[in-house]
Short mmCIF file of C-alpha atoms and ligand atoms in Angstrom, two decimals:
data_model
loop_
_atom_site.label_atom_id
_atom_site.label_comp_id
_atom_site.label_asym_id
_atom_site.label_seq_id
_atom_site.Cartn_x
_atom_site.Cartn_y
_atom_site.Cartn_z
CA UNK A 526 -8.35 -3.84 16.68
CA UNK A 527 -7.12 -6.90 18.13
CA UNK A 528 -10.17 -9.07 19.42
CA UNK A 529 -8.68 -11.53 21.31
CA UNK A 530 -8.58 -10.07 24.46
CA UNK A 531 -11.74 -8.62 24.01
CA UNK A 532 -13.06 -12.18 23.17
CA UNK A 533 -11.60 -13.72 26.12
CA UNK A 534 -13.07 -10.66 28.48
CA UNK A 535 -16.69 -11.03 27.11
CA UNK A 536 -16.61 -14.92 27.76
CA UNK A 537 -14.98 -14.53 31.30
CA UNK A 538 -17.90 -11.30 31.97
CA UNK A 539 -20.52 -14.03 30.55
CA UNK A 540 -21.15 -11.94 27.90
CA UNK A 541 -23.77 -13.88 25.35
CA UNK A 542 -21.56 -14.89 22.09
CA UNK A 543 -23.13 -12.47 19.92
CA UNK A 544 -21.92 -9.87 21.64
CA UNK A 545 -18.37 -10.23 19.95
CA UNK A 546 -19.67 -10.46 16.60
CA UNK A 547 -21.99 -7.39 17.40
CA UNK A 548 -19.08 -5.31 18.43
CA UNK A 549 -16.84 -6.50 15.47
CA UNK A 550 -19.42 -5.38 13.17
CA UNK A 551 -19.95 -2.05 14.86
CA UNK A 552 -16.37 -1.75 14.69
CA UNK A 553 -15.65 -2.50 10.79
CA UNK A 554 -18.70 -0.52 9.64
CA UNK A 555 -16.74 2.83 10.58
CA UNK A 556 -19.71 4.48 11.57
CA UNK A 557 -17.91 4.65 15.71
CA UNK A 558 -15.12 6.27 17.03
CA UNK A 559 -15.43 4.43 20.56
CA UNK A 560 -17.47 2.51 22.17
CA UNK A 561 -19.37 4.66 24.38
CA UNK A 562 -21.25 5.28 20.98
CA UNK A 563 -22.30 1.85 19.79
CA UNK A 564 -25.78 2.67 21.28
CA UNK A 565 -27.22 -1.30 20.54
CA UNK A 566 -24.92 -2.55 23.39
CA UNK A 567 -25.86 -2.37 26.95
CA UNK A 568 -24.60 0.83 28.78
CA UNK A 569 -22.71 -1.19 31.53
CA UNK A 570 -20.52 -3.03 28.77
CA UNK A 571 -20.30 0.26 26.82
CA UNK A 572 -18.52 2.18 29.76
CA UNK A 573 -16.34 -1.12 30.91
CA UNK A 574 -14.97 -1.82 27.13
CA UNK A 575 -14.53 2.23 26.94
CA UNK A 576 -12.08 1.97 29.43
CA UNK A 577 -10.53 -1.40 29.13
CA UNK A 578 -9.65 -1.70 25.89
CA UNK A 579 -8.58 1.24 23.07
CA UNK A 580 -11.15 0.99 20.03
CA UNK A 581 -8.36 1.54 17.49
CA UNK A 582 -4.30 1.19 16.86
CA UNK A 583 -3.68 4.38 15.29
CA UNK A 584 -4.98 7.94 16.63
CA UNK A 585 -5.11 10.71 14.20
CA UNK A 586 -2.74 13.41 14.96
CA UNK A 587 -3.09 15.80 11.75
CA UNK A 588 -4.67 15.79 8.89
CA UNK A 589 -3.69 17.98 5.82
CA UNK A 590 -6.51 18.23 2.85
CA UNK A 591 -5.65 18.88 -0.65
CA UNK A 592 -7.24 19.10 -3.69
CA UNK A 593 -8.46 15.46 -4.70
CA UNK A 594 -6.41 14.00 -1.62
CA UNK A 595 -6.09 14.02 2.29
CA UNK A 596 -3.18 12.57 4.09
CA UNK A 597 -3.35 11.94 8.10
CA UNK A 598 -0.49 11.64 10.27
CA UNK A 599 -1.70 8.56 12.97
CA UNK A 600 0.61 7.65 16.02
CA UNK A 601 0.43 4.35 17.14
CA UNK A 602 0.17 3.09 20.87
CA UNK A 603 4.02 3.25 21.13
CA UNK A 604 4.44 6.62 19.95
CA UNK A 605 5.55 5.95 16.58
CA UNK A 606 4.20 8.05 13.61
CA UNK A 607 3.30 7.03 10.46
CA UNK A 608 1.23 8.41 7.11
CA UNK A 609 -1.96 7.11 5.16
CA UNK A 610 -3.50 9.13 2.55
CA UNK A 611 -6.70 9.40 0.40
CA UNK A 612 -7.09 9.89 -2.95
CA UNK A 613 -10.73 10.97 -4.34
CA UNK A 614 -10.52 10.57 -8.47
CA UNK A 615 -12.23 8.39 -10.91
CA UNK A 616 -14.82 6.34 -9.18
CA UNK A 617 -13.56 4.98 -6.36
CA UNK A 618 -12.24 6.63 -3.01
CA UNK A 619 -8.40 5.12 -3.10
CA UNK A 620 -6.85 4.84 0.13
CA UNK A 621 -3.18 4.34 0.17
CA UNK A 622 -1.57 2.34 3.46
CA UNK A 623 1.52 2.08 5.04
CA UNK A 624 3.30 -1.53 6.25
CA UNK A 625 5.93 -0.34 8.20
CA UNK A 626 7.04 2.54 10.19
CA UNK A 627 9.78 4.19 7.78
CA UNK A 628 11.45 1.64 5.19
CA UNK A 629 14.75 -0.11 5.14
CA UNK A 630 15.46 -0.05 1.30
CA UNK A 631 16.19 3.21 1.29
CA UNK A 632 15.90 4.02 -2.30
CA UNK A 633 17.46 7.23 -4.08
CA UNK A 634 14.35 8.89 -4.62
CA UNK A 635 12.13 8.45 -2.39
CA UNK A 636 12.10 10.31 1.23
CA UNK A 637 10.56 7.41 3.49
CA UNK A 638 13.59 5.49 3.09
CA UNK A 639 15.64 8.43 4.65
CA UNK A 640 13.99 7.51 7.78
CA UNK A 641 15.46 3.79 8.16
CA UNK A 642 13.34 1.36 9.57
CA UNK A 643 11.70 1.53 13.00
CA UNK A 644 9.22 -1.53 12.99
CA UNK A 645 7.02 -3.11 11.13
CA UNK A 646 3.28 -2.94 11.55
CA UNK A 647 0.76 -5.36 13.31
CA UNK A 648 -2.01 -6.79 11.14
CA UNK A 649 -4.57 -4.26 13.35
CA UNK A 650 -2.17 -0.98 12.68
CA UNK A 651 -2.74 -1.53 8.60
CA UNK A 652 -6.38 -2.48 8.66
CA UNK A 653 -6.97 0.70 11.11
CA UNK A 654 -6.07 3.08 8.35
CA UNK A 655 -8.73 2.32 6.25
CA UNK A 656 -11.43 2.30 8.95
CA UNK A 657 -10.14 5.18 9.83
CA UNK A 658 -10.50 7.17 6.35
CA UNK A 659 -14.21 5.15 6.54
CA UNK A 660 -14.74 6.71 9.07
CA UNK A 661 -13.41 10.14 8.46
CA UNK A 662 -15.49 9.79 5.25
CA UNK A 663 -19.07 7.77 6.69
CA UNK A 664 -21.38 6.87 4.70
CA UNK A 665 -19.44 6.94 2.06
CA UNK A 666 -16.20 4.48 1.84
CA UNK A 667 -12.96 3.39 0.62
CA UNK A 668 -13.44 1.33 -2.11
CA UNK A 669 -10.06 0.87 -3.19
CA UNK A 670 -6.80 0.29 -1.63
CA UNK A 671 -2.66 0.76 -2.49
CA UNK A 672 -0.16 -0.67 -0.66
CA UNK A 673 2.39 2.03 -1.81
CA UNK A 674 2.57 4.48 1.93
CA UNK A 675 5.64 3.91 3.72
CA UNK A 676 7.46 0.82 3.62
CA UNK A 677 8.11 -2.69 2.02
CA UNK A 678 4.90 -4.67 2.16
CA UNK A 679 6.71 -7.71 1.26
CA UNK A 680 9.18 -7.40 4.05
CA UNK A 681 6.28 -7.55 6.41
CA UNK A 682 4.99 -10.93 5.31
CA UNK A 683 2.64 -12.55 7.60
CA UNK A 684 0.95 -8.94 9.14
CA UNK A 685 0.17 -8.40 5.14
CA UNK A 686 -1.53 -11.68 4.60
CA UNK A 687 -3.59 -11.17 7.69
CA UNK A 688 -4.88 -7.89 7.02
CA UNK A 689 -5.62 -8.91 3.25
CA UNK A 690 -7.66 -11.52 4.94
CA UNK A 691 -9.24 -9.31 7.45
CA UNK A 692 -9.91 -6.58 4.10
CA UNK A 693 -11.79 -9.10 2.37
CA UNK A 694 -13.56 -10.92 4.67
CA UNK A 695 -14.66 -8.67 6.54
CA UNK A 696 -14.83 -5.23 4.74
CA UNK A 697 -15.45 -7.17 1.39
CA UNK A 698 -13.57 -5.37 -0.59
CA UNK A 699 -12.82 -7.50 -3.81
CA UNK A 700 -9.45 -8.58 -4.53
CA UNK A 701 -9.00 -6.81 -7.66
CA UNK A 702 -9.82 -3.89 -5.84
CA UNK A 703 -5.86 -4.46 -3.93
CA UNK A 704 -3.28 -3.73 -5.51
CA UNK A 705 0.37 -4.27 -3.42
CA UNK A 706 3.68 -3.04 -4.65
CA UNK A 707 6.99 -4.15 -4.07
CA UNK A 708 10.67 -2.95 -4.44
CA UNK A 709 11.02 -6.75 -5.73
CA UNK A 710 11.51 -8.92 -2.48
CA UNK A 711 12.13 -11.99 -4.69
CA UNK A 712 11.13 -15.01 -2.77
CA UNK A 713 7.74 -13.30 -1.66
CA UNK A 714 6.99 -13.08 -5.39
CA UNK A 715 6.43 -16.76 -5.55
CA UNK A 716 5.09 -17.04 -2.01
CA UNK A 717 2.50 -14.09 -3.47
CA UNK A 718 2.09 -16.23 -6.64
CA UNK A 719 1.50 -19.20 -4.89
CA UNK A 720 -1.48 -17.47 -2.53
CA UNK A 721 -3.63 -17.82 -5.77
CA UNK A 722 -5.64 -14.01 -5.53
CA UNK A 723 -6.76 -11.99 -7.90
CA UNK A 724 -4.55 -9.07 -5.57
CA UNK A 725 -2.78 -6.69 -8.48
CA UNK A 726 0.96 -6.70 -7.75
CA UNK A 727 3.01 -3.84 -8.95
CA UNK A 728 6.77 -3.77 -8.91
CA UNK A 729 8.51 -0.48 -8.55
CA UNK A 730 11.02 -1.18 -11.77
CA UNK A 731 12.75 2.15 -12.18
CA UNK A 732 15.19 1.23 -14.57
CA UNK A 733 15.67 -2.45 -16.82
CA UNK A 734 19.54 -2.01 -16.51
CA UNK A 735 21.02 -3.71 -13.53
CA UNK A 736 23.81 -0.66 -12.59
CA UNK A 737 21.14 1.80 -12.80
CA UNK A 738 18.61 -0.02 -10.95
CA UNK A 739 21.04 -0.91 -8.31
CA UNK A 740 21.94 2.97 -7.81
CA UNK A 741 18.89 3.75 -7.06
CA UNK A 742 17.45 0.84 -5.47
CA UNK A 743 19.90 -1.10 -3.21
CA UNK A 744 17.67 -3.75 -2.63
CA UNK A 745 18.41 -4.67 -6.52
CA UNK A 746 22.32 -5.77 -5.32
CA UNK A 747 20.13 -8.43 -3.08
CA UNK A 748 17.94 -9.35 -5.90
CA UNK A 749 18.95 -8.70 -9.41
CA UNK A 750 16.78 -8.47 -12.57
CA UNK A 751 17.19 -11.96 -14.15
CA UNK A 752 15.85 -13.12 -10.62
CA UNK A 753 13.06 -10.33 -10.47
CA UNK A 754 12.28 -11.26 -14.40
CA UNK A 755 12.45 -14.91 -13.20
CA UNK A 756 9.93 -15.19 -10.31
CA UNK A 757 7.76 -12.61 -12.37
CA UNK A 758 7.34 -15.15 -15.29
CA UNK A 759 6.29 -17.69 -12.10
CA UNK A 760 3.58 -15.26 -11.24
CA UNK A 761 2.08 -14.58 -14.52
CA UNK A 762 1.77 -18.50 -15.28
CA UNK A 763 0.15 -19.60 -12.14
CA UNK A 764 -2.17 -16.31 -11.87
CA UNK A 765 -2.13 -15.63 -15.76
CA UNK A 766 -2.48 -11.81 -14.59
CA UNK A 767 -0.76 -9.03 -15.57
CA UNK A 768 2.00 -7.34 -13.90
CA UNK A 769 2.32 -3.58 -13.40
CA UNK A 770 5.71 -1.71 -13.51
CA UNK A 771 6.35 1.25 -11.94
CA UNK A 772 9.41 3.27 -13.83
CA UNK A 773 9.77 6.98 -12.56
CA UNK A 774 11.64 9.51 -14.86
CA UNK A 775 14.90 10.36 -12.74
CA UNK A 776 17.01 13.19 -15.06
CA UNK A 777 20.17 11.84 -15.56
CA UNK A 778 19.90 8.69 -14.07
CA UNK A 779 17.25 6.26 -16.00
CA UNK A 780 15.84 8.14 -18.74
CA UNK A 781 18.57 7.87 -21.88
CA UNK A 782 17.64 6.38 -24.98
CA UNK A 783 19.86 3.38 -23.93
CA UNK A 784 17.39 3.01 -20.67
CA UNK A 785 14.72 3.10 -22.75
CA UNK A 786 15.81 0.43 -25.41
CA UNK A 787 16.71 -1.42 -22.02
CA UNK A 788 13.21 -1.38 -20.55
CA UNK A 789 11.18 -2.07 -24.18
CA UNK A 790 13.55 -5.04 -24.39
CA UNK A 791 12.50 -6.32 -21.12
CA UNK A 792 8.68 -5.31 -21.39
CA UNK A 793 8.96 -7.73 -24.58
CA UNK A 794 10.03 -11.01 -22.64
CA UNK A 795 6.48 -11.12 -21.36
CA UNK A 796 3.13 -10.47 -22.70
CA UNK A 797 1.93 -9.98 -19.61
CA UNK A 798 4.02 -7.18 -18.19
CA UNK A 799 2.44 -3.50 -18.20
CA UNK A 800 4.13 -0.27 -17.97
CA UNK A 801 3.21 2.54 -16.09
CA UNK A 802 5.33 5.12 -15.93
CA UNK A 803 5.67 7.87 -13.28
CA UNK A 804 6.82 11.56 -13.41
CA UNK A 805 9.48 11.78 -10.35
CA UNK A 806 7.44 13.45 -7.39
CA UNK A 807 10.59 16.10 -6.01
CA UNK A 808 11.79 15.27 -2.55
CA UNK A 809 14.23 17.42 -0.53
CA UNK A 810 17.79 16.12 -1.29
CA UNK A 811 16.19 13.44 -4.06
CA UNK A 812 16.70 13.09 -7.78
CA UNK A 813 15.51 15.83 -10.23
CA UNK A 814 12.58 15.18 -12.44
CA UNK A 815 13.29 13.94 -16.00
CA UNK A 816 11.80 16.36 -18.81
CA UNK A 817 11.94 13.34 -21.75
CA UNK A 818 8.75 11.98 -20.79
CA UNK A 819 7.48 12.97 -23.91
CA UNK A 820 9.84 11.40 -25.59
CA UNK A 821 9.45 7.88 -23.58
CA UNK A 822 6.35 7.78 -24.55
CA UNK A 823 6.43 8.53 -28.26
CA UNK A 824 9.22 6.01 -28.61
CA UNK A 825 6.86 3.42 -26.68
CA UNK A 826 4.01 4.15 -28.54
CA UNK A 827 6.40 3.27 -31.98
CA UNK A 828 7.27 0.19 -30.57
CA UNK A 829 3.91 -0.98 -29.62
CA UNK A 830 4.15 -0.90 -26.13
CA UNK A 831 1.26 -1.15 -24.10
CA UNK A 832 1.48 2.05 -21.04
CA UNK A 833 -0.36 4.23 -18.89
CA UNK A 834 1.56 7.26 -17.26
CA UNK A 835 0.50 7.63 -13.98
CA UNK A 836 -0.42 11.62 -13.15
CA UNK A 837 0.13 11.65 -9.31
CA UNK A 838 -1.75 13.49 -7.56
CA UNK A 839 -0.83 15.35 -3.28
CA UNK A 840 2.24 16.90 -4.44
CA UNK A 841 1.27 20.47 -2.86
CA UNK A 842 0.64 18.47 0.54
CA UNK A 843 3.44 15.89 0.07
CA UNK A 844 1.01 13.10 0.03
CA UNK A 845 2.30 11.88 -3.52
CA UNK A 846 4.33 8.99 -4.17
CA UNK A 847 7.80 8.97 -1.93
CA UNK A 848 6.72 11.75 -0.26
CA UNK A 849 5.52 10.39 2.54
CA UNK A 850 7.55 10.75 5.66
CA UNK A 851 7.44 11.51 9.56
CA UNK A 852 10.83 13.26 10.88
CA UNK A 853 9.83 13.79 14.71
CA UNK A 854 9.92 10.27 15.93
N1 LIG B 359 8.14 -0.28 -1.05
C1 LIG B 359 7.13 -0.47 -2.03
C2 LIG B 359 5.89 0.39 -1.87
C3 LIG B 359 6.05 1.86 -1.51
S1 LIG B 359 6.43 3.04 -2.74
C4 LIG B 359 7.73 -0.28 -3.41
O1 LIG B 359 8.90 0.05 -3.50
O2 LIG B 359 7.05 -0.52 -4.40
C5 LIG B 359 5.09 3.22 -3.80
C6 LIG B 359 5.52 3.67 -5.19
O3 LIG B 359 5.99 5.04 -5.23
C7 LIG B 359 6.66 2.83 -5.71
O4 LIG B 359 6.47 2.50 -7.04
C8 LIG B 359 7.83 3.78 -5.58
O5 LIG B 359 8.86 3.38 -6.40
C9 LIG B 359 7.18 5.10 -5.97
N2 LIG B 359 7.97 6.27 -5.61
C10 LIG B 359 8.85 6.39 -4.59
N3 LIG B 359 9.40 7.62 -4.58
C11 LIG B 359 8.85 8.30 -5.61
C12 LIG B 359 9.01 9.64 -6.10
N4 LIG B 359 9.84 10.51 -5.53
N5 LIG B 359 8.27 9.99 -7.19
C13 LIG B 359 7.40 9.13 -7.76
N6 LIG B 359 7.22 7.87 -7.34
C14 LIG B 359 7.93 7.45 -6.26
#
């Protein structure tokens, strides 16, 4: 919720001051779904803000339950559509958000690119989807949250700072709680750095060899590896933390033994550089899952190489990984 205008309407009404900060508690606890519920303001003001001013960005439209995760479909005041999902394993309730509507990086494998870009979204739109699942889930609440929906966080700059802000100040979740991934949007790497967080930042990798990675991301012709490698080495000096690679197994495409001597070589140019690698989730028309996982991990076990594989988890309601995606715009 944006709460300047509400700010400015409470002042001009006369409203006493802690009526905003009354309302913007209400409002982050999740525990309302309008106004007309928030029972400790006066009935008046409840019926006038009710009908002045929307409570949230996002309204759900569907919501699809899985085993261990939920995804909802929210449109936006303008019509748009986009996905959030919720993941419910080990001991935090995960939510995963979107920063814009579709992506414009359109990588090979994963099925929100397919839907271009249509905008990005405001500060309010990203912090709405996890009051939303808090409120979906009241009393309990998201504890944890990816920045790995749909989208290119890093391509949406400024409305990502201010709802890290807004998630941390004001529905305390702990930085090291965050974790943001990128496709690699170089110069935001040092801008990232530079913000001095504890935020975890993962960087969707997918292959250590320049041609490959290029194929199936085009945003690597933009930014190539050296550079990537480059502003990464920034980031783990100033923050000394750890940075997480993504690396899906694509058959065919990134997972020959000359890939893999590719991607130990650069794991090695940084002590701080983890693996984690990720069994392709299938998307219609995308690449086909690689079946030498085994043997990627066996090799990187040999070479001491430090690696989690990451089991994802919504495939039967396409919440996984790059499945998320909203075709009737
Ligand atoms: N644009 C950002 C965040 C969104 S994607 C980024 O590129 O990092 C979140 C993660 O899911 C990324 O690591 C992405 O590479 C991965 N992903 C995309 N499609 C996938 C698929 N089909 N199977 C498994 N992981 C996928």
């Amino acid at each position: 919720m944006d709460f300047t205008e509400l700010s400015n309407y409470l002042v001009e009404k006369s409203f006493p001051a802690y009526r905003l900060r009354q309302i913007q508690k209400n409002y982050f606890s999740g525990r309302y779904s309008s106004f007309l519920e928030m029972s400790d303001l006066p009935l008046g003001l409840r019926t006038e803000l009710d009908q002045k001013f929307p409570l949230f960005s996002v309204a759900v439209k569907n919501i699809l339950k899985g085993d261990s995760s939920q995804k909802a479909v929210l449109e936006l005041s303008d019509g748009l559509k986009i996905e959030t999902v919720l993941m419910d394993y080990e001991q935090w309730l995960t939510a995963c958000v979107s920063t814009q509507v579709g992506c414009p990086l359109a990588c090979t494998f994963c099925a929100t690119g397919k839907m271009g870009l249509k905008r990005n979204l405001t500060a309010s739109e990203i912090v709405d989807q996890i009051i939303f699942w808090n409120h979906q889930v009241y009393p309990k609440y998201v504890g944890r949250i990816v920045f790995m929906g749909m989208g290119e966080p890093f391509l949406n700059w400024d409305n990502l700072v201010n709802s890290l802000q807004i998630l941390r100040n004001e529905l305390k979740i702990g930085a090291r709680k965050i974790s943001i991934s990128t496709a690699g949007v170089v110069p935001r790497i040092y801008d990232f750095a530079n913000l001095d967080t504890e935020i975890n930042l993962a960087i969707s990798l997918h292959s250590a060899d320049q041609i490959t990675r290029e194929e199936m991301m085009p945003i690597a012709k933009q930014y190539s590896l050296t550079d990537l490698a480059k502003a990464l080495d920034y980031y783990t000096k100033k923050t000394n933390r750890q940075v997480f690679f993504e690396y899906l197994l694509a058959k065919d495409v990134n997972d020959s033994d000359y890939h893999l001597d590719q991607l130990i070589e650069f794991l090695r140019t940084n002590k701080l550089f983890y693996l984690n690698l990720i069994p392709l989730n299938p998307i219609k028309g995308g690449l086909t899952p690689s079946p030498r996982l085994d043997i990627f991990q066996k090799e990187l076990v040999k070479n001491n190489i430090d690696f989690s594989v990451r089991h994802s988890i919504g495939q039967s309601i396409n919440s996984a990984c790059g499945q998320l995606i909203v075709n009737d715009q």
